[in-house]
Amino acid sequence: MFISNQDNLPRQRAKKAEKERSAAILDNAEIGLDLVVSLNDATETIIALNERIITLQEEIAGLKAQMGGK
């Protein structure tokens, strides 16, 4: 059975559209993964900064105690 280009065109367009959708989904997944990694990095930075704040607060308390609570 002969299929003309005219008959095949909708299928070709549908295949192309599906490939474009698949590529967009992959792009979105990669962007999402990048965002998760960035969020993880930011969270680790926040944790490190909070730990440093606690250390500084302890040092300040120690210095105040040495100075007689002034």
Coordinates of C-alpha atoms in Angstrom, one line a residue:
M1 CA 0.0 0.0 0.0
F2 CA 1.3 3.4 -1.0
I3 CA 1.4 6.2 1.6
S4 CA 1.7 9.6 0.1
N5 CA 3.7 12.4 1.7
Q6 CA 0.5 14.1 2.4
D7 CA -0.8 11.2 4.5
N8 CA 2.5 10.8 6.3
L9 CA 2.9 14.5 7.2
P10 CA 0.6 14.4 10.3
R11 CA 2.6 11.4 11.6
Q12 CA 5.9 13.2 11.0
R13 CA 4.6 16.3 12.7
A14 CA 3.4 14.2 15.7
K15 CA 6.8 12.5 16.0
K16 CA 8.6 15.8 15.8
A17 CA 6.3 17.3 18.5
E18 CA 6.8 14.3 20.7
K19 CA 10.6 14.6 20.4
E20 CA 10.3 18.3 21.3
R21 CA 8.2 17.5 24.3
S22 CA 10.7 14.8 25.4
A23 CA 13.6 17.3 25.0
A24 CA 11.7 19.9 27.0
I25 CA 11.0 17.4 29.8
L26 CA 14.7 16.4 29.9
D27 CA 15.7 20.1 30.0
N28 CA 13.3 20.7 32.9
A29 CA 14.7 17.7 34.7
E30 CA 18.2 18.9 34.3
I31 CA 17.2 22.4 35.5
G32 CA 15.4 20.9 38.5
L33 CA 18.5 18.8 39.4
D34 CA 20.7 21.9 39.2
L35 CA 18.4 23.7 41.5
V36 CA 18.4 20.9 44.0
V37 CA 22.2 20.8 44.0
S38 CA 22.3 24.6 44.4
L39 CA 19.8 24.4 47.3
N40 CA 21.9 21.7 48.9
D41 CA 25.1 23.9 48.6
A42 CA 23.2 26.9 50.1
T43 CA 21.9 24.7 52.9
E44 CA 25.4 23.5 53.7
T45 CA 26.7 27.1 53.7
I46 CA 23.9 28.2 56.1
I47 CA 24.7 25.3 58.4
A48 CA 28.4 26.2 58.4
L49 CA 27.6 29.9 59.1
N50 CA 25.2 29.0 62.0
E51 CA 28.0 26.8 63.5
R52 CA 30.4 29.7 63.2
I53 CA 27.9 32.1 64.9
I54 CA 27.5 29.7 67.8
T55 CA 31.3 29.4 68.1
L56 CA 31.6 33.2 68.1
Q57 CA 28.8 33.6 70.7
E58 CA 30.7 31.1 72.9
E59 CA 33.9 33.0 72.5
I60 CA 32.2 36.3 73.3
A61 CA 30.7 34.7 76.4
G62 CA 34.1 33.5 77.5
L63 CA 35.7 36.9 77.0
K64 CA 32.9 38.6 78.9
A65 CA 33.4 36.1 81.8
Q66 CA 37.1 36.9 81.8
M67 CA 36.4 40.6 82.0
G68 CA 34.1 40.2 84.9
G69 CA 30.8 40.2 83.0
K70 CA 31.2 43.7 81.5

